[in-house]
Short mmCIF file of C-alpha atoms and ligand atoms in Angstrom, two decimals:
data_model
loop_
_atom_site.label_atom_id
_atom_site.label_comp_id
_atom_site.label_asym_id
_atom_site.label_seq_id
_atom_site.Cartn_x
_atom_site.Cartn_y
_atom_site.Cartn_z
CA UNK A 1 0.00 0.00 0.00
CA UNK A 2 1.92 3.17 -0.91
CA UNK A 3 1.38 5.96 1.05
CA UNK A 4 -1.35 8.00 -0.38
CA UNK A 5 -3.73 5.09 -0.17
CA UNK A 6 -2.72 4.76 4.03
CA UNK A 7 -3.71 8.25 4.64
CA UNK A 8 -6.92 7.65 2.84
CA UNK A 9 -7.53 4.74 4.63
CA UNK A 10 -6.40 5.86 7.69
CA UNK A 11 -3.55 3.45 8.24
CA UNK A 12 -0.85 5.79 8.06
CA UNK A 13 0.95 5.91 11.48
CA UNK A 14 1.44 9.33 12.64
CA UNK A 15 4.02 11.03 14.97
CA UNK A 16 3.38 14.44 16.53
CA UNK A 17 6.42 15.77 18.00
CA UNK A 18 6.06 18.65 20.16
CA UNK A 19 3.37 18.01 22.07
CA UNK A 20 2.63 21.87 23.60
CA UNK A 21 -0.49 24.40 22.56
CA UNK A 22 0.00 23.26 18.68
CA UNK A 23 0.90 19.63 18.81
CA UNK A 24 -0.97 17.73 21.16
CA UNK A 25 -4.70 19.54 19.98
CA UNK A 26 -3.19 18.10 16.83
CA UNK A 27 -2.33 14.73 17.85
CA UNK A 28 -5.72 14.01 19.47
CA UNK A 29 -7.52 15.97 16.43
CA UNK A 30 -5.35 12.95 13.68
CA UNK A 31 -6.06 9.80 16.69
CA UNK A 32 -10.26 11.15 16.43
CA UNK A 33 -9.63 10.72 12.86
CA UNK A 34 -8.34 7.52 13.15
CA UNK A 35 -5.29 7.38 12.79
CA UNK A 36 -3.01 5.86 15.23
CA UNK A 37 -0.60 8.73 16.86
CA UNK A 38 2.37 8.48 18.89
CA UNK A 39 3.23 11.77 20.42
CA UNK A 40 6.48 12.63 21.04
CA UNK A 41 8.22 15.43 23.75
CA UNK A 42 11.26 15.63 25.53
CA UNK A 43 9.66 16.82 28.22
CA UNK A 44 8.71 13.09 29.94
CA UNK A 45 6.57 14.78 33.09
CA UNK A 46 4.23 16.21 30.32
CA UNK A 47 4.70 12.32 28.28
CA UNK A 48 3.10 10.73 31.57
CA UNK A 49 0.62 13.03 31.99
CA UNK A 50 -0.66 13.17 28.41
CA UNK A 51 -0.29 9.02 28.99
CA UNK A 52 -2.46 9.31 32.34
CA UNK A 53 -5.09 11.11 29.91
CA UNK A 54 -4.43 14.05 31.97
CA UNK A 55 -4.38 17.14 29.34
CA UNK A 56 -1.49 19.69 29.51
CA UNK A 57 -3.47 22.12 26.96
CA UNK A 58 -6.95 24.43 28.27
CA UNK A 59 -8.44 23.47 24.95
CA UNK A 60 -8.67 20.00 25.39
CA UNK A 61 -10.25 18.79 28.52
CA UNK A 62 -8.86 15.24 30.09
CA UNK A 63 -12.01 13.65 28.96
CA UNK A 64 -11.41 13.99 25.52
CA UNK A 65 -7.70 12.98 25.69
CA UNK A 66 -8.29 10.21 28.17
CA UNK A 67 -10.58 8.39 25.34
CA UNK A 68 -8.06 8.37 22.56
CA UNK A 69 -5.45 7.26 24.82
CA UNK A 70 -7.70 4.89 26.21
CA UNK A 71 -8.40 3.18 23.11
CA UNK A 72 -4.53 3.38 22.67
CA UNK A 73 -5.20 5.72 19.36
CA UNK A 74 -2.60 8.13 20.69
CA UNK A 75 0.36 6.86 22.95
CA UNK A 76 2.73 9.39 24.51
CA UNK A 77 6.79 9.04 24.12
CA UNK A 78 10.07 10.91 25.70
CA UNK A 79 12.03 9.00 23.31
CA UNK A 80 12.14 8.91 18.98
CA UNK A 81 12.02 4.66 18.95
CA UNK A 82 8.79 4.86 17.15
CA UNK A 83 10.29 7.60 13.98
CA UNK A 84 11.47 4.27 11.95
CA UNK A 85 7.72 2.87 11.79
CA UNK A 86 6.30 6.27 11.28
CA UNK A 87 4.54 7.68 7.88
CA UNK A 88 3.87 10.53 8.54
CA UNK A 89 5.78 13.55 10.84
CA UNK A 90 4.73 16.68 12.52
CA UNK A 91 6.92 19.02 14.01
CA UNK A 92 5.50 21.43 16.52
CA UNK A 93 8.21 22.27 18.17
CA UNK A 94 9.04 25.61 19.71
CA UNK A 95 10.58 28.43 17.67
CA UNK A 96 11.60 31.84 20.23
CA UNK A 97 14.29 34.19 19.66
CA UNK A 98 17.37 33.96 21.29
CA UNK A 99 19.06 36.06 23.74
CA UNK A 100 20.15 38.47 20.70
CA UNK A 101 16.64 38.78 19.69
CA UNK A 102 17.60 36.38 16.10
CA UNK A 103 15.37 33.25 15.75
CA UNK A 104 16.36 30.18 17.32
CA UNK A 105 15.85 27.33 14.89
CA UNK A 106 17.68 25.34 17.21
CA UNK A 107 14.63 23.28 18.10
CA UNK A 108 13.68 22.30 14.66
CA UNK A 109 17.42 21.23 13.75
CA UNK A 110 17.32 19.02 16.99
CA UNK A 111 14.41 17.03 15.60
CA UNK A 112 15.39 17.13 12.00
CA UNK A 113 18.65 15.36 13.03
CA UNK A 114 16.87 12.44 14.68
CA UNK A 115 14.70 12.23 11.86
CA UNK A 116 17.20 12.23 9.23
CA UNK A 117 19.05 8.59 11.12
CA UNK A 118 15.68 7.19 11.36
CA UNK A 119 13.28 7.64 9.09
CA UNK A 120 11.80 5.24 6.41
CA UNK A 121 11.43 5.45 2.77
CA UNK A 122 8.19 7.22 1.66
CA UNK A 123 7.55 9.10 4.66
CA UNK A 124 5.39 12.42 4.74
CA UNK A 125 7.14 15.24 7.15
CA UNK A 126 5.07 18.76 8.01
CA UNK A 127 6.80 21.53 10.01
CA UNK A 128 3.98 23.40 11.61
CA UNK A 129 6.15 25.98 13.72
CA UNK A 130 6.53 29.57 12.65
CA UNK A 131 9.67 29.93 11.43
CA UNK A 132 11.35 32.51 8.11
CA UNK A 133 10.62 32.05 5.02
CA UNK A 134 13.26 29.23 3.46
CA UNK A 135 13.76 27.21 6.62
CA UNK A 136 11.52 24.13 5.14
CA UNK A 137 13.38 24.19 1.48
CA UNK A 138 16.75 25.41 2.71
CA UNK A 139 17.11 23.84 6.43
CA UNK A 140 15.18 21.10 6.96
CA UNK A 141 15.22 19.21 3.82
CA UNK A 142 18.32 18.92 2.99
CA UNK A 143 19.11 17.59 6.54
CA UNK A 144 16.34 15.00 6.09
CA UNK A 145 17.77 13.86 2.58
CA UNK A 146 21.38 13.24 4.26
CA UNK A 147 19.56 10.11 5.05
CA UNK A 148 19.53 8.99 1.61
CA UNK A 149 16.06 10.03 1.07
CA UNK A 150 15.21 11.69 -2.26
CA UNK A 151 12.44 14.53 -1.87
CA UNK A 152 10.00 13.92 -4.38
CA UNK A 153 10.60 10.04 -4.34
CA UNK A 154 10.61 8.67 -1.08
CA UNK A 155 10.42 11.65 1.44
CA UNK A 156 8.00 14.23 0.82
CA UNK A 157 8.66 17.56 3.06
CA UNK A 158 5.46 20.52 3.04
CA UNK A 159 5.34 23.27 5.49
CA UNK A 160 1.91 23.92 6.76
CA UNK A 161 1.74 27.25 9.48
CA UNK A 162 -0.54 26.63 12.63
CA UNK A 163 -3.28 29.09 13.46
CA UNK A 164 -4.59 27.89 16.90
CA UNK A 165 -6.09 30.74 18.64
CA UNK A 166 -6.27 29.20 22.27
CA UNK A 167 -9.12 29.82 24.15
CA UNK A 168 -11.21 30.86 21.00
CA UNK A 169 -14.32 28.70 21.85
CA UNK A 170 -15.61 29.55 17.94
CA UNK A 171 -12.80 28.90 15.91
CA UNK A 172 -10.75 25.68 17.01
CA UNK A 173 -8.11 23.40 14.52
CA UNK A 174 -10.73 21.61 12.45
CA UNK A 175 -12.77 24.92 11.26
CA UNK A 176 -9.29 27.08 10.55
CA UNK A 177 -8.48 26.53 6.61
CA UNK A 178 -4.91 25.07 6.62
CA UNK A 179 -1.92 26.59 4.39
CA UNK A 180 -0.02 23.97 3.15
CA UNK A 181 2.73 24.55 0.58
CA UNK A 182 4.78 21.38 -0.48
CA UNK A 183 8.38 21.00 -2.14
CA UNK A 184 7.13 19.07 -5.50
CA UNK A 185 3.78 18.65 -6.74
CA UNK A 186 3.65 15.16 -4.87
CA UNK A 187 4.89 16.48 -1.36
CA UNK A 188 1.73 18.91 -1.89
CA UNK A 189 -0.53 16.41 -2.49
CA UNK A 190 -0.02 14.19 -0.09
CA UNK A 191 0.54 16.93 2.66
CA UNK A 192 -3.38 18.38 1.29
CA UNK A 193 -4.79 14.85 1.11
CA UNK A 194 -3.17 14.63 4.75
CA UNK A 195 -5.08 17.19 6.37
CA UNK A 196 -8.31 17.05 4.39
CA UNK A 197 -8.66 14.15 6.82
CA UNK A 198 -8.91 16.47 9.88
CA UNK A 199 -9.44 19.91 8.59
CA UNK A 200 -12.53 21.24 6.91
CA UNK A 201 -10.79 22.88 4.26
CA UNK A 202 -7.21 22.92 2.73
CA UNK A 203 -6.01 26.10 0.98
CA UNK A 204 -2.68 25.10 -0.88
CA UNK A 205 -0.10 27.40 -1.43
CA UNK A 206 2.77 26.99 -4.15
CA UNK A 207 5.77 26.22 -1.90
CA UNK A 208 6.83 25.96 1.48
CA UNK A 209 8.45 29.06 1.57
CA UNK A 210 4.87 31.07 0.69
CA UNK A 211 3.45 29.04 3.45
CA UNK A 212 5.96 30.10 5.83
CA UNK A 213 5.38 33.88 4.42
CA UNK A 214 1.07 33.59 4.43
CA UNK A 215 1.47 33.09 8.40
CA UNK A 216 4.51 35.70 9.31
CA UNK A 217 2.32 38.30 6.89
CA UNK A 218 -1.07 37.17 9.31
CA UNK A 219 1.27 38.06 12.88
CA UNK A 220 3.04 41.08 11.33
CA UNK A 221 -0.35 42.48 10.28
CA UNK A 222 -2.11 42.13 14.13
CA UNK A 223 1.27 43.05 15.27
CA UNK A 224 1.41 46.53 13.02
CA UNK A 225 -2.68 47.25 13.91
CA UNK A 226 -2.08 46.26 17.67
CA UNK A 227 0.76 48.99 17.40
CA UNK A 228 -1.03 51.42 15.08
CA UNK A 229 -4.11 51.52 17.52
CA UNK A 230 -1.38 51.23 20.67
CA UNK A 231 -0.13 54.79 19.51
CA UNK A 232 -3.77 56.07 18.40
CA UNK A 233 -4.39 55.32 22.32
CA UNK A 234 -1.48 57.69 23.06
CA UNK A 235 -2.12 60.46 20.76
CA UNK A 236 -5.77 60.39 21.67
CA UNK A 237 -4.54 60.99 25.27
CA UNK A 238 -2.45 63.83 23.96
CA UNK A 239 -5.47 65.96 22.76
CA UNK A 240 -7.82 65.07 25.34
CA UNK A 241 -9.71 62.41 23.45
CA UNK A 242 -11.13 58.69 24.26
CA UNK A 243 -9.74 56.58 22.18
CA UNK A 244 -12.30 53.54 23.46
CA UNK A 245 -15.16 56.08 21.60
CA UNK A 246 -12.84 56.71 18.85
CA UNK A 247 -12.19 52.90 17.80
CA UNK A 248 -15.78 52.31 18.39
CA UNK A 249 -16.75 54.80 16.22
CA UNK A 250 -14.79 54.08 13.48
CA UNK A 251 -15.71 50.07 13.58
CA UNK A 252 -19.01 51.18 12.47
CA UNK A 253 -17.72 51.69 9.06
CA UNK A 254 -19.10 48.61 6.83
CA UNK A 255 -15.83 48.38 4.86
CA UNK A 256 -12.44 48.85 4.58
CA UNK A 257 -11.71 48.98 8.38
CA UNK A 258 -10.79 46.46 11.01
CA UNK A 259 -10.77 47.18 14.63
CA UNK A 260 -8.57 46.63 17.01
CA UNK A 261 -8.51 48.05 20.24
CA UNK A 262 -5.59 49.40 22.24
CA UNK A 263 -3.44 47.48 25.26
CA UNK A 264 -0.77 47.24 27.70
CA UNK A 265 1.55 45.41 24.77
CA UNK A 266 1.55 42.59 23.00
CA UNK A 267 2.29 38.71 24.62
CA UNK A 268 2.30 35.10 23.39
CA UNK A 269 4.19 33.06 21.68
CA UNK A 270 3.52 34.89 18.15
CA UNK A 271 2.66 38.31 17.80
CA UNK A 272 5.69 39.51 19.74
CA UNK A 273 8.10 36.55 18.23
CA UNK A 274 7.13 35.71 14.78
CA UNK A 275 7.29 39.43 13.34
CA UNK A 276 11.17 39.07 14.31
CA UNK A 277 11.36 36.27 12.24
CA UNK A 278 10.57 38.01 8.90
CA UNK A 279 12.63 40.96 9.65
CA UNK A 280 15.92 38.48 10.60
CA UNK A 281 15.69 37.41 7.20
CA UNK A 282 15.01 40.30 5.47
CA UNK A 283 18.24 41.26 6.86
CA UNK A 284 20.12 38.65 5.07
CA UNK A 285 19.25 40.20 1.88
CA UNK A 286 20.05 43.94 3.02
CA UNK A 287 16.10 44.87 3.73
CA UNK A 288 15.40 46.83 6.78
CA UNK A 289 11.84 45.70 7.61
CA UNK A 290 10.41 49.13 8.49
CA UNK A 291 6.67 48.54 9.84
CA UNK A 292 7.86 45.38 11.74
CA UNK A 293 10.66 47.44 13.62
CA UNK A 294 8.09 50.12 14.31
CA UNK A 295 5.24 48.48 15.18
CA UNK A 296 7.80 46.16 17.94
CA UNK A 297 9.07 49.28 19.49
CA UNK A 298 6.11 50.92 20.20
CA UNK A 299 4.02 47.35 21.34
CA UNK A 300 7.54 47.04 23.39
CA UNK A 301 6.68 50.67 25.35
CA UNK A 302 3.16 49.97 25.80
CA UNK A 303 4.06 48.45 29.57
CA UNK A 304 6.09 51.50 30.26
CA UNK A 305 2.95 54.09 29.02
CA UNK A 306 1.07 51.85 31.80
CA UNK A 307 3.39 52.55 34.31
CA UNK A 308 3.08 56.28 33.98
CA UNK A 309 -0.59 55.98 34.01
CA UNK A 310 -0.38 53.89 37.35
CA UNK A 311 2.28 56.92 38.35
CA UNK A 312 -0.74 59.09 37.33
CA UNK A 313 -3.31 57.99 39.31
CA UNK A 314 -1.29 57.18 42.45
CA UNK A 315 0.08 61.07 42.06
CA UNK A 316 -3.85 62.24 42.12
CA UNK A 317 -3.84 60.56 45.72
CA UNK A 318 -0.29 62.42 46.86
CA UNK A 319 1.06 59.05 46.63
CA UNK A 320 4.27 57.85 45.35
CA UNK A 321 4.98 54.75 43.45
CA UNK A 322 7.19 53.21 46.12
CA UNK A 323 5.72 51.08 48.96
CA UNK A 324 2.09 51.51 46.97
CA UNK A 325 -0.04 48.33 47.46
CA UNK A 326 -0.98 47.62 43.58
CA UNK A 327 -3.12 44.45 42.57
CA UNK A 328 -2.78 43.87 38.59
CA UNK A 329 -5.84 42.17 37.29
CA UNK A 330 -4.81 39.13 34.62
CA UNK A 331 -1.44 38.49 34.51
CA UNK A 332 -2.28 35.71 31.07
CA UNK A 333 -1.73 37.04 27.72
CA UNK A 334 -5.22 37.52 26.86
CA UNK A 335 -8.59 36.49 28.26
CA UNK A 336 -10.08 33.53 29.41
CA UNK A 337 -6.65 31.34 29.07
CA UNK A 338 -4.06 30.55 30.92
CA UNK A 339 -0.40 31.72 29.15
CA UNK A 340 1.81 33.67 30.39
CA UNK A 341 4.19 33.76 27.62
CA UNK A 342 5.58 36.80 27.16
CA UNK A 343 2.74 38.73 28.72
CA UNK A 344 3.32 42.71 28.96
CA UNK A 345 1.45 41.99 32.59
CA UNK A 346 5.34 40.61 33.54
CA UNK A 347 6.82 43.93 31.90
CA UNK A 348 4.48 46.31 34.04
CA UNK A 349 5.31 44.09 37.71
CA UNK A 350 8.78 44.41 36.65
CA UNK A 351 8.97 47.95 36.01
CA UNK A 352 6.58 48.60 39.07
CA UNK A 353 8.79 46.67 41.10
CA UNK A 354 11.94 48.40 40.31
CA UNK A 355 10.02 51.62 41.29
CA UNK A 356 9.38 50.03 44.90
CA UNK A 357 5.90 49.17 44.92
CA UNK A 358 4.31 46.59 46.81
CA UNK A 359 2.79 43.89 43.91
CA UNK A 360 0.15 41.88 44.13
CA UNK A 361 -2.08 39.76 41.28
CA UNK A 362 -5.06 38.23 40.51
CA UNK A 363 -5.53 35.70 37.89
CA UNK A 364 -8.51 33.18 37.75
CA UNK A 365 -6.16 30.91 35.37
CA UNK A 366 -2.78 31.63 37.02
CA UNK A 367 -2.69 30.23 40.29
CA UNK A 368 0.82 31.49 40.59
CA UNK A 369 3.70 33.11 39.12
CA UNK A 370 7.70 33.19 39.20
CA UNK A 371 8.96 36.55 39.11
CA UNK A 372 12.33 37.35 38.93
CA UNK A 373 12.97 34.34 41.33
CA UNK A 374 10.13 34.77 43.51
CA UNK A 375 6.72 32.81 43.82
CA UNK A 376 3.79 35.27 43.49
CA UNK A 377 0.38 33.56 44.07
CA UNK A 378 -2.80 34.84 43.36
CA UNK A 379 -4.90 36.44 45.75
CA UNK A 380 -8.90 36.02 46.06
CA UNK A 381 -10.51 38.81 44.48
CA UNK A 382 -12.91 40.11 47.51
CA UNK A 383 -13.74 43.29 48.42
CA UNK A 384 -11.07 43.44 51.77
CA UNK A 385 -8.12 43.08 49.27
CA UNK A 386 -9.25 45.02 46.70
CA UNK A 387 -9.91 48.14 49.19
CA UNK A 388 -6.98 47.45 50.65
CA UNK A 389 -5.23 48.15 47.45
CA UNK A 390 -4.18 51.51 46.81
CA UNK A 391 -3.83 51.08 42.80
CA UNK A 392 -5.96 48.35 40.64
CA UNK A 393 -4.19 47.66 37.84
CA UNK A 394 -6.59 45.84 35.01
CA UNK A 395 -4.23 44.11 32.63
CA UNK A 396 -6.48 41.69 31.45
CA UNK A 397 -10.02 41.24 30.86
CA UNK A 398 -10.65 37.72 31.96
CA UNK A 399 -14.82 37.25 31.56
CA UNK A 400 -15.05 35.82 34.87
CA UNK A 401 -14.58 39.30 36.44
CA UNK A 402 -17.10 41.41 37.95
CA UNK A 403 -16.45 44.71 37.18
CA UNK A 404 -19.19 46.28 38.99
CA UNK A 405 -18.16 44.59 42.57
CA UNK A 406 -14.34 44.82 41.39
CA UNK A 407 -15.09 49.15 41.00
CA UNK A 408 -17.08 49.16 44.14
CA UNK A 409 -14.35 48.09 46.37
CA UNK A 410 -11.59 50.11 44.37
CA UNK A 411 -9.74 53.46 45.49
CA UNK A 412 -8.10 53.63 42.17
CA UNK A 413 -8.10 51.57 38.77
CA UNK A 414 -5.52 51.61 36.08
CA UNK A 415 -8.05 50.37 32.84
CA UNK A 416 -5.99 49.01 29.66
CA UNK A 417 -8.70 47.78 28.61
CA UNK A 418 -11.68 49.50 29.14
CA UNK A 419 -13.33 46.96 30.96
CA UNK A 420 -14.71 48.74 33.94
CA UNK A 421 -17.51 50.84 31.90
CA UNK A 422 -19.75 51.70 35.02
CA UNK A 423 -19.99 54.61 35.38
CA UNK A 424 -21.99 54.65 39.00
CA UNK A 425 -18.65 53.26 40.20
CA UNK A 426 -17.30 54.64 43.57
CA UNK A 427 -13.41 54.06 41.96
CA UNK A 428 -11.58 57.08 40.23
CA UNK A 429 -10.30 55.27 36.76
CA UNK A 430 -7.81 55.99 34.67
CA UNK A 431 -8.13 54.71 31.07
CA UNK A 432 -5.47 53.34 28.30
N1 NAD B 501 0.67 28.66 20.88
C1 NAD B 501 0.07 29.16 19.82
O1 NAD B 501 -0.99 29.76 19.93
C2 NAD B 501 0.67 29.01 18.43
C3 NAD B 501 -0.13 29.34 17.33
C4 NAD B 501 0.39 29.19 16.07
C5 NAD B 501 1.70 28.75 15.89
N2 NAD B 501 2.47 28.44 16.98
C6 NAD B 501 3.83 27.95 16.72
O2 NAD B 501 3.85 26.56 16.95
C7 NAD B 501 5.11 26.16 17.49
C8 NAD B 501 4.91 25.45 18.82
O3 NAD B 501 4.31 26.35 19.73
P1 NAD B 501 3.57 25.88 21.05
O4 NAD B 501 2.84 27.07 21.56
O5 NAD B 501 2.83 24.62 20.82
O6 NAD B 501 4.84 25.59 21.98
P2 NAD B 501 4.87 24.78 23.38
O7 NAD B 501 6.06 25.27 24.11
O8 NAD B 501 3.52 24.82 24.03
O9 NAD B 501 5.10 23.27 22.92
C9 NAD B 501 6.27 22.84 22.30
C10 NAD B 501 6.63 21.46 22.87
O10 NAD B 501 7.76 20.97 22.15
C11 NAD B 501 8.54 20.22 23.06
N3 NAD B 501 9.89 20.05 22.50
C12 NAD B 501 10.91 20.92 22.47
N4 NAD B 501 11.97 20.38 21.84
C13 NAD B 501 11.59 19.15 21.44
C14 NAD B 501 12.25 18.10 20.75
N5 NAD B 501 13.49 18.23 20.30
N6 NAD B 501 11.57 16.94 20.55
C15 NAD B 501 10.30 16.79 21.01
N7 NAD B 501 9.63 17.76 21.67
C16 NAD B 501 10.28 18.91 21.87
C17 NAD B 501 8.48 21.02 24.35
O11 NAD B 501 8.79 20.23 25.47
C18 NAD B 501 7.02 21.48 24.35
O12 NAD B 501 6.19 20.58 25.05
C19 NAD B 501 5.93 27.43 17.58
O13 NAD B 501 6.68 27.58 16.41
C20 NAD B 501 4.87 28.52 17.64
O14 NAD B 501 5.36 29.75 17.15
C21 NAD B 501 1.98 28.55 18.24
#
C-alpha cells in the first residue's frame, strides 16, 4: 500500500512531535480521525501526563484525551524509537528568539537530526512551527535527505503554518483553513490529502516558503494594527480624546476597516516573536523591515505608558509609586486562558517593582507566578483586598470578572482595557 492510499484509509501511522499548545490539539484531532498517533516530547513529566489522559493544553479537557489514549489511538513518548515505523511527521516544536533577539531554529534542527538517522522510505514530514521564510526548502530538507532520502521520491517535506487561537471557543483546529505549501507537486498532495482528513478545508499554497510567508504576513499584520491603535491610544490621550469612543466609532464603518482596540503590549508566543522572524531574514538580503521594527518598538513601550498611568493615578492621591499596594488584574496574555508567555502583565510588575511598589495579582487561570525568582500567588478577588489596594491595575479582561463589585471596592483603577464601563462606580479610573 503506498502511502497516499494509508492516509486515505487511515492506516498511516502518525508522529506528533512537540506536544505543547500546537501539537498535542493536533495529535488528538489525527487519533479522532483515526489514525493511530504516537506523540512525542522531551519533556517526559508532560509524556506521563498526556499518557495518564491528563491534558497539559486548556483546549482539550482530560475527557477527551483520556478516550483516545484509552483506546490506545494516541500513545505518549520521551524518546524517537517509534520515527522508523512512522509515515507521517509533525513538528510542533518551539521556535523563540534567542538572547540576541535572532530566531532560534535550534529546536527544529534538533528534531530534524533524529529524523534524518531514522526515518523510512516514503515518509510524509510537516513543520507546523513559525519559522522565516526558506527554513523548510533550505534547512530542513536537505538535513532530512542526508539520510539517503530523495524529496519527491521517497520523502515528501510541506510546510503547513498553525493558526490555533487558544481559548477561542468559535474557531478551534478543524474549522481554521490550513496553508499547506509542499516542495514538488507530490509532497503537496499528499501533505493536502493529509489534512483534508482532519481539517474542513485545505487552501494550498505553491511552496513551502509562501506558506511560511502567508502566516509571518497574518502576525506582522495584528502586530502593526495592535501597534497602530497602541499609539492612536497615546495620541488620543495627547489631545484630550477617548480613544475607546474613537475605535468604536470608526468600527461602524461597513468596509475597509478592522478594529482593534488598544493594550498594555503585546504577549504570546507569536505576535511579539514571529514578526522578528521576517525581519531576521530580510536582513540577510540587506532589507530593513520598516513597519515590523516600528510596530515592535512601540508594542515594546506599551508596559512603560502603563506605568506612567499607574504613576498618574497614584500622584492624584499624593502618593508615590514606592511602597504603593498595587493588585494587577490578569497576569495571562489575553482572556479567558491561561499563558503567560511573554505577557506585557510581567513587563508592568517588573517595572513597578523596580520603582518600589508593593505587587500583588489576581488571575482566575494563574494560580501562581515566578517573578524574577520569587513565587507570586494569586490572591482572592474580595472586596477586603481590593480596598486594601491603593492602585488596581486591570491588565487583562478575563470574563469571569465582575467589574461592577471589582469598582465598588476600588480606590483607584488603572483600565488598559476598558473593561470597567460603570460609570456609577465609587473608583476614580484611569483609562489606556
Ligand atoms: N501557541 C500558539 O498559539 C501558536 C499558534 C500558532 C503557531 N504556533 C507555533 O507553533 C510552534 C509550537 O508552539 P507551542 O505554543 O505549541 O509551543 P509549546 O512550548 O507549548 O510546545 C512545544 C513542545 O515541544 C517540546 N519540545 C521541544 N523540543 C523538542 C524536541 N526536540 N523533541 C520533542 N519535543 C520537543 C516542548 O517540550 C514542548 O512541550 C511554535 O513555532 C509557535 O510559534 C503557536
Amino acid at each position: 500500500m503506498n502511502l497516499s492510499e494509508k492516509i486515505q484509509t487511515r492506516q498511516a501511522k502518525i508522529a506528533v512531535i512537540g506536544l505543547g499548545y500546537v501539537g498535542l490539539p493536533l495529535a488528538v484531532a489525527c487519533s479522532e480521525a483515526g489514525f493511530s498517533v504516537v506523540g512525542i516530547d522531551v519533556n517526559a513529566k508532560k509524556v506521563a501526563r498526556i499518557n495518564r489522559g491528563e491534558s497539559v493544553v486548556q483546549d482539550i479537557p482530560d475527557a477527551q484525551l483520556a478516550a483516545v489514549v484509552a483506546d490506545n489511538r494516541l500513545q505518549a513518548f520521551a524518546d524517537y524509537a517509534h520515527i522508523p515505523d512512522v509515515d507521517v511527521v509533525i513538528i510542533c516544536v518551539p521556535t523563540p528568539l534567542n538572547k540576541s533577539g535572532d530566531p532560534d531554529v535550534s529546536y527544529i534542527l534538533a528534531v530534524g537530526e533524529v529524523l534524518r538517522d531514522n526515518l523510512k522510505p516514503d515518509v510524509l514530514v510537516v513543520l507546523e512551527s513559525t519559522t522565516f521564510p526558506g527554513t523548510t526548502e533550505d534547512l530542513l530538507a536537505p538535513m532530512l535527505e542526508e539520510s539517503g532520502l530523495k524529496v519527491g521520491e521517497d520523502l515528501f517535506v510541506a510546510f503547513s503554518p498553525e493558526r490555533i487561537d487558544p481559548g477561542n471557543a468559535r474557531y478551534h483546529l478543524q474549522n481554521v483553513p490550513k496553508v499547506v505549501g509542499g516542495i514538488t507537486p507530490m509532497c503537496q498532495s499528499l501533505a493536502v490529502a493529509f489534512y483534508q482528513t482532519i481539517i474542513e478545508r485545505v487552501v494550498p499554497v505553491s511552496s513551502p516558503m509562501a506558506a511560511e510567508m502567508t502566516k509571518l504576513l497574518e502576525n506582522t499584520f495584528r502586530s502593526v494594527n495592535i501597534a497602530l491603535v497602541n499609539e492612536m491610544a497615546i495620541m488620543c490621550d495627547k489631545l484630550g480624546l477617548n480613544i475607546w469612543e474613537i475605535v468604536d466609532a470608526a468600527a461602524t464603518k461597513p468596509y475597509g476597516y478592522m478594529k482593534f482596540v488598544p493594550g498594555p503590549g503585546v504577549g504570546g508566543h507569536c505576535i511579539p516573536v514571529d514578526p522578528h522572524y521576517l525581519s531576521w531574514k530580510l536582513k540577510q538580503v540587506n532589507y530593513n523591515a520598516r513597519f515590523i521594527q516600528l510596530a515592535g518598538e512601540i508594542n515594546a513601550e506599551m508596559p512603560i505608558y502603563v506605568v506612567d498611568k499607574v504613576v498618574d493615578a497614584l500622584n492624584a492621591d499624593r502618593k508615590a509609586v514606592n511602597g504603593a499596594r498595587i493588585l494587577m488584574l490578569g497576569v495571562a496574555y489575553k482572556p479567558d486562558i491561561d499563558d503567560v508567555r511573554e505577557s506585557p502583565a510581567l513587563d508592568v510588575l517588573r517595572l513597578l517593582e523596580l520603582r518600589g511598589a508593593e505587587l500583588y495579582y489576581n488571575d482566575p487561570f494563574v494560580p501562581s507566578l515566578k517573578m524574577n525568582g520569587t513565587l507570586m500567588t494569586s490572591l482572592p478577588l474580595t472586596p477586603d483586598v481590593i480596598s486594601s489596594m491603593d492602585c488596581v491595575v486591570v491588565i487583562t479582561a478575563h470574563s469571569t470578572y465582575d467589574w461592577t463589585s471589582i469598582a465598588a471596592a476600588a480606590k483607584v483603577i488603572v483600565d488598559t482595557r476598558n473593561a470597567v464601563t460603570d460609570t456609577g462606580a465609587s473608583a476614580r479610573i484611569f483609562r489606556l
